Amino acid sequence: MADSVFATIVRAPEDPILGVTVAYNKDPSPNKLNLGVGAYRTEEGKPLILNVVRRAEQLLVNDQSRVKEYLPIVGLADFNKESAKLIFGADSPAIQENRVTTVQGLSGTGSLRVGAEFLARHYHQHTIYIPQPTWGNHPKIFTVAGLSVKTYRYYDPATLGLDIQGFLEDLGDAPSGAIVLLHACAHNPTGVDPTLEQWEQIRQLMRSKALLPFFDSAYQGFASGSLDADAQSVRMFVADGGECLAAQSYAKNMGLYGERVGALSIVCKTADVASRVESQLKLVIRPMYSNPPLHGASIVATILKDRDMFNEWTLELKAMADRIISMRQQLFDALCARGTPGDWSHIIKQIGMFTFTGLNREQVTFMTEEYHIYMTSDGRISMAGLSSRTVPQLADAIHAAVTRVG
């Protein structure tokens, strides 16, 4: 039989993050623990569908007038309008002056990809600076879209905190007009965010060099429990009248992971520019996926448009954020109780879904082999995968890894 025309294709490596779950699924141990996945879990370790999401879906199902027609290329109008208000603030001058164009995207990844492709086609600078480290998909998204990816210093392993000096130095050395990717809040993977004073330093430097901010907002409301607090960085850059891009995801804050619901907003100098930008965004989207899916965006729009449902959502969102904050405290307390060598206060200082533990690759491998605990090789753990029941197991494993592997 003739060889396949694809016979020369080599096997691609597993995705480093999704590969953690593949390895976890193969492990027969009853005590195995998956801290690799970036998805919220209840105290019982189960996925959570928010009550307000169930209510919204019920309303949609019961509405006999609803049809399954295609959405426009830019997506559901109400969804786009409400998404812009959520991230920029309902009273944002940029929205009131029609200087914002918002298109529905396929969650955060799709929104970043559309934005990146738009910039590669229409922006004069093709270099984007991303933090070191950052989410593993960022460099791939921007490279495939045709941008050249460089990094700026962000995390300081010595302090397990922000390297603000390195951050500012590297942006200071960037060419005028370069694009800079910024995590709006709850930096992934480190959980380390700039303070508001540091954000102001970053903003002043970026505006003085005409650097273009591209925000990735995957955790609004999920980090601190406050939707407004988690959007402060973005709003600072909009308040100065300058231009920026923002990608939003509703995967984490509404638990709509598999519905792939997101938005890309571009804040422009004038309403006329915003309208021309939108016309070109349509030309990016049409050959990519034609138009976005209807269901998830309808859920979000239903919740954001209704005051009661919106309020219920903020309560459920705060409960998720509070559980993660409580897991941080419990893990910190457990390590202190065991006398684990080192300062573990970064666990309670960091914010959002992930903790950058400071554990090295060998220690991570040891914890997987000896304790059946799965995480990415850089020592990032998902706090949302922890529960009061599993904190002691993790603390034992970290203690053993630190004292035995070093």
Short mmCIF file of C-alpha atoms in Angstrom, two decimals:
data_model
loop_
_atom_site.label_atom_id
_atom_site.label_comp_id
_atom_site.label_asym_id
_atom_site.label_seq_id
_atom_site.Cartn_x
_atom_site.Cartn_y
_atom_site.Cartn_z
CA MET A 1 0.00 0.00 0.00
CA ALA A 2 1.31 3.50 -0.88
CA ASP A 3 2.63 5.67 1.92
CA SER A 4 0.35 8.37 3.30
CA VAL A 5 0.95 11.80 1.78
CA PHE A 6 1.28 12.88 5.41
CA ALA A 7 3.90 10.21 6.26
CA THR A 8 6.62 12.82 6.86
CA ILE A 9 4.66 14.68 9.54
CA VAL A 10 6.33 14.51 12.94
CA ARG A 11 4.36 14.19 16.15
CA ALA A 12 3.89 17.57 17.83
CA PRO A 13 4.66 17.90 21.54
CA GLU A 14 1.77 18.04 24.00
CA ASP A 15 0.61 21.52 24.96
CA PRO A 16 2.52 22.10 28.23
CA ILE A 17 -0.58 23.24 30.13
CA LEU A 18 -3.19 20.89 28.65
CA GLY A 19 -0.62 18.08 28.79
CA VAL A 20 -0.75 18.23 32.60
CA THR A 21 -4.40 17.12 32.48
CA VAL A 22 -3.56 14.32 30.00
CA ALA A 23 -0.94 12.97 32.44
CA TYR A 24 -3.33 13.39 35.39
CA ASN A 25 -6.07 11.43 33.60
CA LYS A 26 -3.68 8.50 33.04
CA ASP A 27 -2.71 8.29 36.74
CA PRO A 28 -4.68 5.49 38.50
CA SER A 29 -4.00 6.88 42.02
CA PRO A 30 -7.17 7.68 44.02
CA ASN A 31 -5.32 10.56 45.71
CA LYS A 32 -4.26 12.36 42.54
CA LEU A 33 -4.71 16.13 42.43
CA ASN A 34 -4.79 18.31 39.31
CA LEU A 35 -3.56 21.85 39.96
CA GLY A 36 -2.66 22.51 36.34
CA VAL A 37 -6.02 23.43 34.89
CA GLY A 38 -7.09 27.09 34.80
CA ALA A 39 -10.70 26.43 35.70
CA TYR A 40 -12.62 27.06 38.91
CA ARG A 41 -13.62 24.11 41.09
CA THR A 42 -15.94 23.97 44.08
CA GLU A 43 -14.81 22.91 47.56
CA GLU A 44 -15.88 19.41 46.44
CA GLY A 45 -13.56 19.62 43.41
CA LYS A 46 -16.43 19.86 40.91
CA PRO A 47 -16.92 22.32 38.02
CA LEU A 48 -19.39 25.09 38.87
CA ILE A 49 -22.23 26.47 36.79
CA LEU A 50 -23.34 29.76 38.33
CA ASN A 51 -27.00 29.93 39.39
CA VAL A 52 -27.38 33.18 37.47
CA VAL A 53 -26.10 31.47 34.32
CA ARG A 54 -28.68 28.69 34.75
CA ARG A 55 -31.39 31.34 35.18
CA ALA A 56 -30.30 33.17 32.05
CA GLU A 57 -30.20 29.94 30.04
CA GLN A 58 -33.69 29.04 31.24
CA LEU A 59 -35.00 32.41 30.10
CA LEU A 60 -33.39 31.92 26.70
CA VAL A 61 -34.77 28.38 26.32
CA ASN A 62 -38.28 29.50 27.31
CA ASP A 63 -38.30 32.41 24.86
CA GLN A 64 -40.21 31.00 21.89
CA SER A 65 -39.32 33.99 19.71
CA ARG A 66 -35.59 33.14 19.77
CA VAL A 67 -34.09 31.76 16.58
CA LYS A 68 -30.73 30.29 15.61
CA GLU A 69 -29.92 32.68 12.77
CA TYR A 70 -26.36 33.85 12.09
CA LEU A 71 -25.10 36.79 14.10
CA PRO A 72 -23.51 39.72 12.26
CA ILE A 73 -19.73 39.47 11.68
CA VAL A 74 -19.06 41.64 14.76
CA GLY A 75 -21.39 39.55 16.95
CA LEU A 76 -24.33 40.29 19.24
CA ALA A 77 -24.86 44.06 19.54
CA ASP A 78 -26.13 44.03 23.14
CA PHE A 79 -23.26 41.79 24.20
CA ASN A 80 -20.68 44.13 22.65
CA LYS A 81 -22.25 47.22 24.19
CA GLU A 82 -22.46 45.69 27.69
CA SER A 83 -18.93 44.25 27.48
CA ALA A 84 -17.45 47.67 26.74
CA LYS A 85 -19.37 49.17 29.67
CA LEU A 86 -18.16 46.39 31.97
CA ILE A 87 -14.46 46.92 31.31
CA PHE A 88 -14.32 50.69 30.66
CA GLY A 89 -17.10 51.72 33.06
CA ALA A 90 -20.66 52.75 32.16
CA ASP A 91 -19.71 56.42 32.44
CA SER A 92 -16.57 56.14 30.30
CA PRO A 93 -16.10 59.22 28.07
CA ALA A 94 -14.68 56.95 25.35
CA ILE A 95 -18.01 55.07 25.20
CA GLN A 96 -20.11 58.24 25.41
CA GLU A 97 -18.12 59.77 22.53
CA ASN A 98 -18.48 56.57 20.41
CA ARG A 99 -14.70 56.19 20.29
CA VAL A 100 -14.81 52.49 21.17
CA THR A 101 -15.39 49.70 18.70
CA THR A 102 -16.19 46.31 20.22
CA VAL A 103 -16.47 42.99 18.42
CA GLN A 104 -17.44 39.63 19.87
CA GLY A 105 -14.60 37.09 19.83
CA LEU A 106 -13.99 33.43 20.61
CA SER A 107 -13.17 34.00 24.28
CA GLY A 108 -9.86 35.59 25.22
CA THR A 109 -7.73 33.63 22.77
CA GLY A 110 -9.89 34.50 19.77
CA SER A 111 -10.14 38.15 20.77
CA LEU A 112 -6.35 38.41 21.12
CA ARG A 113 -5.90 36.70 17.77
CA VAL A 114 -8.28 39.06 15.93
CA GLY A 115 -6.59 42.06 17.57
CA ALA A 116 -3.13 40.76 16.69
CA GLU A 117 -4.07 40.13 13.06
CA PHE A 118 -5.63 43.60 12.80
CA LEU A 119 -2.42 45.17 14.13
CA ALA A 120 -0.24 43.09 11.81
CA ARG A 121 -2.24 44.43 8.85
CA HIS A 122 -2.85 48.03 9.85
CA TYR A 123 -0.39 49.20 12.52
CA HIS A 124 3.01 50.64 11.64
CA GLN A 125 4.92 48.71 14.32
CA HIS A 126 4.97 44.90 14.16
CA THR A 127 6.79 44.26 17.44
CA ILE A 128 4.84 43.28 20.54
CA TYR A 129 6.43 43.11 23.99
CA ILE A 130 5.02 40.48 26.34
CA PRO A 131 5.89 39.94 30.02
CA GLN A 132 8.45 37.35 31.07
CA PRO A 133 6.83 35.02 32.06
CA THR A 134 3.34 35.08 30.55
CA TRP A 135 0.53 32.69 29.58
CA GLY A 136 2.00 30.03 27.27
CA ASN A 137 -0.44 30.77 24.45
CA HIS A 138 0.47 34.48 24.15
CA PRO A 139 3.69 34.12 22.11
CA LYS A 140 2.03 31.58 19.82
CA ILE A 141 -1.04 33.77 19.15
CA PHE A 142 1.01 36.85 18.27
CA THR A 143 3.63 35.00 16.22
CA VAL A 144 1.05 33.17 14.11
CA ALA A 145 -0.75 36.49 13.50
CA GLY A 146 2.44 37.94 12.01
CA LEU A 147 3.86 40.02 14.87
CA SER A 148 7.42 39.83 16.16
CA VAL A 149 7.44 38.88 19.87
CA LYS A 150 9.89 40.29 22.39
CA THR A 151 9.76 40.16 26.19
CA TYR A 152 10.03 42.64 29.04
CA ARG A 153 11.11 41.77 32.56
CA TYR A 154 8.16 41.27 34.89
CA TYR A 155 8.70 38.69 37.63
CA ASP A 156 11.64 38.74 40.01
CA PRO A 157 12.42 35.18 41.20
CA ALA A 158 14.55 36.60 44.03
CA THR A 159 11.64 38.46 45.65
CA LEU A 160 8.82 36.34 44.11
CA GLY A 161 7.32 39.74 43.26
CA LEU A 162 7.28 42.36 40.51
CA ASP A 163 10.52 43.52 38.91
CA ILE A 164 9.22 47.06 38.36
CA GLN A 165 12.69 48.44 37.62
CA GLY A 166 13.34 45.83 34.91
CA PHE A 167 9.80 46.32 33.59
CA LEU A 168 10.30 50.09 33.15
CA GLU A 169 13.85 49.74 31.80
CA ASP A 170 12.79 47.29 29.10
CA LEU A 171 9.83 49.40 28.01
CA GLY A 172 12.15 52.42 28.05
CA ASP A 173 14.42 50.59 25.59
CA ALA A 174 11.52 49.52 23.34
CA PRO A 175 11.22 51.31 19.99
CA SER A 176 8.69 54.14 19.88
CA GLY A 177 5.23 52.90 18.91
CA ALA A 178 5.81 49.24 19.86
CA ILE A 179 2.82 47.24 21.11
CA VAL A 180 2.88 46.13 24.76
CA LEU A 181 0.76 43.28 26.08
CA LEU A 182 -0.45 43.97 29.64
CA HIS A 183 -2.38 41.63 31.93
CA ALA A 184 -5.25 43.79 33.24
CA CYS A 185 -5.22 41.96 36.59
CA ALA A 186 -4.33 38.59 38.12
CA HIS A 187 -1.19 38.10 36.02
CA ASN A 188 -0.97 34.55 34.65
CA PRO A 189 1.10 32.60 35.69
CA THR A 190 2.59 34.60 38.57
CA GLY A 191 -0.41 36.17 40.35
CA VAL A 192 1.80 39.27 40.78
CA ASP A 193 0.19 42.60 39.79
CA PRO A 194 1.56 46.15 39.78
CA THR A 195 0.18 48.49 42.45
CA LEU A 196 -1.89 51.46 41.24
CA GLU A 197 1.16 53.70 41.76
CA GLN A 198 3.25 51.36 39.62
CA TRP A 199 0.51 51.25 36.97
CA GLU A 200 0.71 55.05 36.85
CA GLN A 201 4.49 54.86 36.29
CA ILE A 202 3.91 52.32 33.50
CA ARG A 203 1.21 54.49 31.92
CA GLN A 204 3.34 57.64 31.94
CA LEU A 205 6.32 55.85 30.38
CA MET A 206 4.19 54.14 27.73
CA ARG A 207 2.40 57.34 26.73
CA SER A 208 5.69 59.29 26.61
CA LYS A 209 7.06 56.73 24.14
CA ALA A 210 3.77 56.28 22.23
CA LEU A 211 3.75 52.56 23.11
CA LEU A 212 0.40 50.94 22.28
CA PRO A 213 -1.24 49.08 25.21
CA PHE A 214 -2.97 45.77 24.44
CA PHE A 215 -4.73 44.55 27.60
CA ASP A 216 -5.64 40.94 28.20
CA SER A 217 -8.49 40.90 30.72
CA ALA A 218 -9.27 37.29 31.58
CA TYR A 219 -10.09 37.72 35.28
CA GLN A 220 -12.18 40.86 35.80
CA GLY A 221 -14.01 40.47 39.11
CA PHE A 222 -12.42 37.08 39.66
CA ALA A 223 -9.17 38.45 41.12
CA SER A 224 -10.30 40.77 43.91
CA GLY A 225 -14.03 40.04 43.85
CA SER A 226 -14.68 43.58 42.55
CA LEU A 227 -15.39 44.19 38.85
CA ASP A 228 -14.39 47.85 39.12
CA ALA A 229 -11.18 47.29 41.10
CA ASP A 230 -10.00 44.67 38.59
CA ALA A 231 -10.54 47.08 35.67
CA GLN A 232 -8.66 50.03 37.18
CA SER A 233 -5.49 49.49 35.14
CA VAL A 234 -7.42 49.56 31.85
CA ARG A 235 -9.48 52.59 32.87
CA MET A 236 -6.33 54.58 33.73
CA PHE A 237 -5.15 54.19 30.14
CA VAL A 238 -8.57 55.17 28.75
CA ALA A 239 -8.92 58.18 31.05
CA ASP A 240 -5.89 59.92 29.52
CA GLY A 241 -7.60 60.05 26.12
CA GLY A 242 -5.07 57.75 24.49
CA GLU A 243 -5.70 54.68 22.37
CA CYS A 244 -5.55 51.05 23.48
CA LEU A 245 -6.86 47.55 22.81
CA ALA A 246 -8.55 45.23 25.33
CA ALA A 247 -9.41 41.56 25.00
CA GLN A 248 -12.02 40.22 27.42
CA SER A 249 -12.94 36.68 28.38
CA TYR A 250 -16.02 35.45 30.24
CA ALA A 251 -14.55 31.97 30.78
CA LYS A 252 -13.49 32.51 34.37
CA ASN A 253 -15.76 35.26 35.71
CA MET A 254 -18.99 33.66 34.42
CA GLY A 255 -17.73 30.08 34.27
CA LEU A 256 -18.48 29.97 30.53
CA TYR A 257 -15.22 28.20 29.59
CA GLY A 258 -16.60 25.93 26.86
CA GLU A 259 -18.99 28.52 25.41
CA ARG A 260 -16.00 30.56 24.11
CA VAL A 261 -17.35 34.02 24.92
CA GLY A 262 -15.12 37.06 24.64
CA ALA A 263 -14.78 40.53 23.18
CA LEU A 264 -12.15 42.73 21.59
CA SER A 265 -12.45 46.48 22.12
CA ILE A 266 -10.31 49.12 20.46
CA VAL A 267 -10.39 52.61 21.96
CA CYS A 268 -9.68 55.22 19.28
CA LYS A 269 -9.09 58.98 19.23
CA THR A 270 -12.33 59.80 17.37
CA ALA A 271 -15.66 58.20 16.49
CA ASP A 272 -14.73 58.35 12.80
CA VAL A 273 -11.52 56.37 13.36
CA ALA A 274 -13.41 53.83 15.49
CA SER A 275 -15.90 53.26 12.69
CA ARG A 276 -13.12 52.73 10.13
CA VAL A 277 -11.30 50.37 12.50
CA GLU A 278 -14.49 48.31 12.87
CA SER A 279 -14.84 48.03 9.09
CA GLN A 280 -11.35 46.50 8.94
CA LEU A 281 -11.97 44.20 11.92
CA LYS A 282 -14.84 42.70 9.90
CA LEU A 283 -12.37 41.89 7.11
CA VAL A 284 -10.15 40.08 9.63
CA ILE A 285 -13.04 38.07 11.11
CA ARG A 286 -14.98 37.10 7.97
CA PRO A 287 -12.38 34.70 6.46
CA MET A 288 -11.36 33.46 9.92
CA TYR A 289 -14.71 32.19 11.27
CA SER A 290 -17.38 34.30 9.50
CA ASN A 291 -19.28 35.23 12.66
CA PRO A 292 -19.25 34.23 16.32
CA PRO A 293 -21.50 31.78 18.20
CA LEU A 294 -24.83 32.94 19.59
CA HIS A 295 -25.53 31.04 22.80
CA GLY A 296 -22.78 32.15 25.19
CA ALA A 297 -23.00 35.80 24.18
CA SER A 298 -26.78 35.68 24.74
CA ILE A 299 -26.21 34.39 28.29
CA VAL A 300 -23.78 37.22 29.05
CA ALA A 301 -26.00 39.91 27.50
CA THR A 302 -29.04 38.63 29.44
CA ILE A 303 -27.14 38.90 32.74
CA LEU A 304 -25.45 42.24 32.08
CA LYS A 305 -28.66 43.96 30.90
CA ASP A 306 -30.79 42.95 33.90
CA ARG A 307 -30.01 44.73 37.18
CA ASP A 308 -31.17 41.87 39.44
CA MET A 309 -29.26 39.26 37.50
CA PHE A 310 -26.19 41.47 37.34
CA ASN A 311 -26.28 41.90 41.13
CA GLU A 312 -26.71 38.14 41.62
CA TRP A 313 -23.70 37.58 39.35
CA THR A 314 -21.50 39.96 41.35
CA LEU A 315 -22.34 38.03 44.53
CA GLU A 316 -21.53 34.66 42.97
CA LEU A 317 -18.36 36.11 41.47
CA LYS A 318 -17.24 37.45 44.84
CA ALA A 319 -17.92 34.04 46.41
CA MET A 320 -15.58 32.40 43.87
CA ALA A 321 -12.88 35.04 44.43
CA ASP A 322 -13.24 34.72 48.22
CA ARG A 323 -12.88 30.93 48.10
CA ILE A 324 -9.60 31.28 46.21
CA ILE A 325 -8.34 33.92 48.66
CA SER A 326 -9.27 31.55 51.50
CA MET A 327 -7.33 28.68 49.83
CA ARG A 328 -4.27 30.95 49.70
CA GLN A 329 -4.53 31.63 53.42
CA GLN A 330 -5.07 27.94 54.28
CA LEU A 331 -2.06 26.84 52.21
CA PHE A 332 0.14 29.55 53.73
CA ASP A 333 -0.97 28.58 57.25
CA ALA A 334 -0.35 24.88 56.54
CA LEU A 335 3.22 25.54 55.33
CA CYS A 336 3.92 27.73 58.37
CA ALA A 337 2.56 25.00 60.67
CA ARG A 338 4.95 22.47 59.08
CA GLY A 339 7.89 24.85 59.41
CA THR A 340 8.58 24.53 55.70
CA PRO A 341 11.88 26.32 54.94
CA GLY A 342 11.57 29.66 53.16
CA ASP A 343 9.23 32.64 53.15
CA TRP A 344 5.82 31.65 51.74
CA SER A 345 4.10 35.01 52.16
CA HIS A 346 3.99 35.40 48.35
CA ILE A 347 1.12 32.87 48.36
CA ILE A 348 -1.14 35.36 50.16
CA LYS A 349 0.29 38.42 48.38
CA GLN A 350 -0.36 37.07 44.89
CA ILE A 351 -3.84 37.41 43.40
CA GLY A 352 -6.17 35.51 41.10
CA MET A 353 -6.44 31.90 40.07
CA PHE A 354 -2.74 31.03 40.07
CA THR A 355 0.14 30.99 42.49
CA PHE A 356 3.71 30.97 41.26
CA THR A 357 5.15 28.83 44.02
CA GLY A 358 8.85 29.31 43.31
CA LEU A 359 9.25 25.50 43.10
CA ASN A 360 11.71 24.32 40.44
CA ARG A 361 11.22 21.68 37.73
CA GLU A 362 12.84 18.90 39.80
CA GLN A 363 10.62 19.66 42.80
CA VAL A 364 7.52 19.66 40.58
CA THR A 365 8.52 16.26 39.11
CA PHE A 366 9.10 14.91 42.64
CA MET A 367 5.64 16.08 43.76
CA THR A 368 4.01 14.40 40.77
CA GLU A 369 5.89 11.12 41.21
CA GLU A 370 5.69 10.88 45.01
CA TYR A 371 2.42 12.69 45.80
CA HIS A 372 0.44 12.44 42.52
CA ILE A 373 0.11 16.24 42.40
CA TYR A 374 0.02 17.66 38.89
CA MET A 375 1.03 21.21 37.93
CA THR A 376 2.93 22.97 35.15
CA SER A 377 6.72 22.51 35.25
CA ASP A 378 7.30 26.19 36.12
CA GLY A 379 5.72 25.64 39.56
CA ARG A 380 2.42 27.38 38.78
CA ILE A 381 -0.53 25.97 40.71
CA SER A 382 -4.21 26.69 40.23
CA MET A 383 -5.59 27.74 43.62
CA ALA A 384 -9.08 27.01 42.29
CA GLY A 385 -8.19 23.32 42.13
CA LEU A 386 -7.54 23.22 45.89
CA SER A 387 -9.99 22.54 48.70
CA SER A 388 -9.79 22.42 52.49
CA ARG A 389 -9.53 18.64 52.14
CA THR A 390 -6.55 18.72 49.75
CA VAL A 391 -4.53 21.61 51.27
CA PRO A 392 -2.75 19.25 53.77
CA GLN A 393 -1.75 16.90 50.93
CA LEU A 394 -0.29 19.80 48.94
CA ALA A 395 1.46 21.29 51.98
CA ASP A 396 3.02 17.87 52.78
CA ALA A 397 4.21 17.56 49.19
CA ILE A 398 5.69 21.08 49.06
CA HIS A 399 7.39 20.52 52.43
CA ALA A 400 8.91 17.24 51.24
CA ALA A 401 9.98 18.73 47.90
CA VAL A 402 11.68 21.72 49.55
CA THR A 403 13.44 19.69 52.24
CA ARG A 404 14.39 16.65 50.13
CA VAL A 405 14.92 17.94 46.58
CA GLY A 406 16.17 21.46 47.31
#
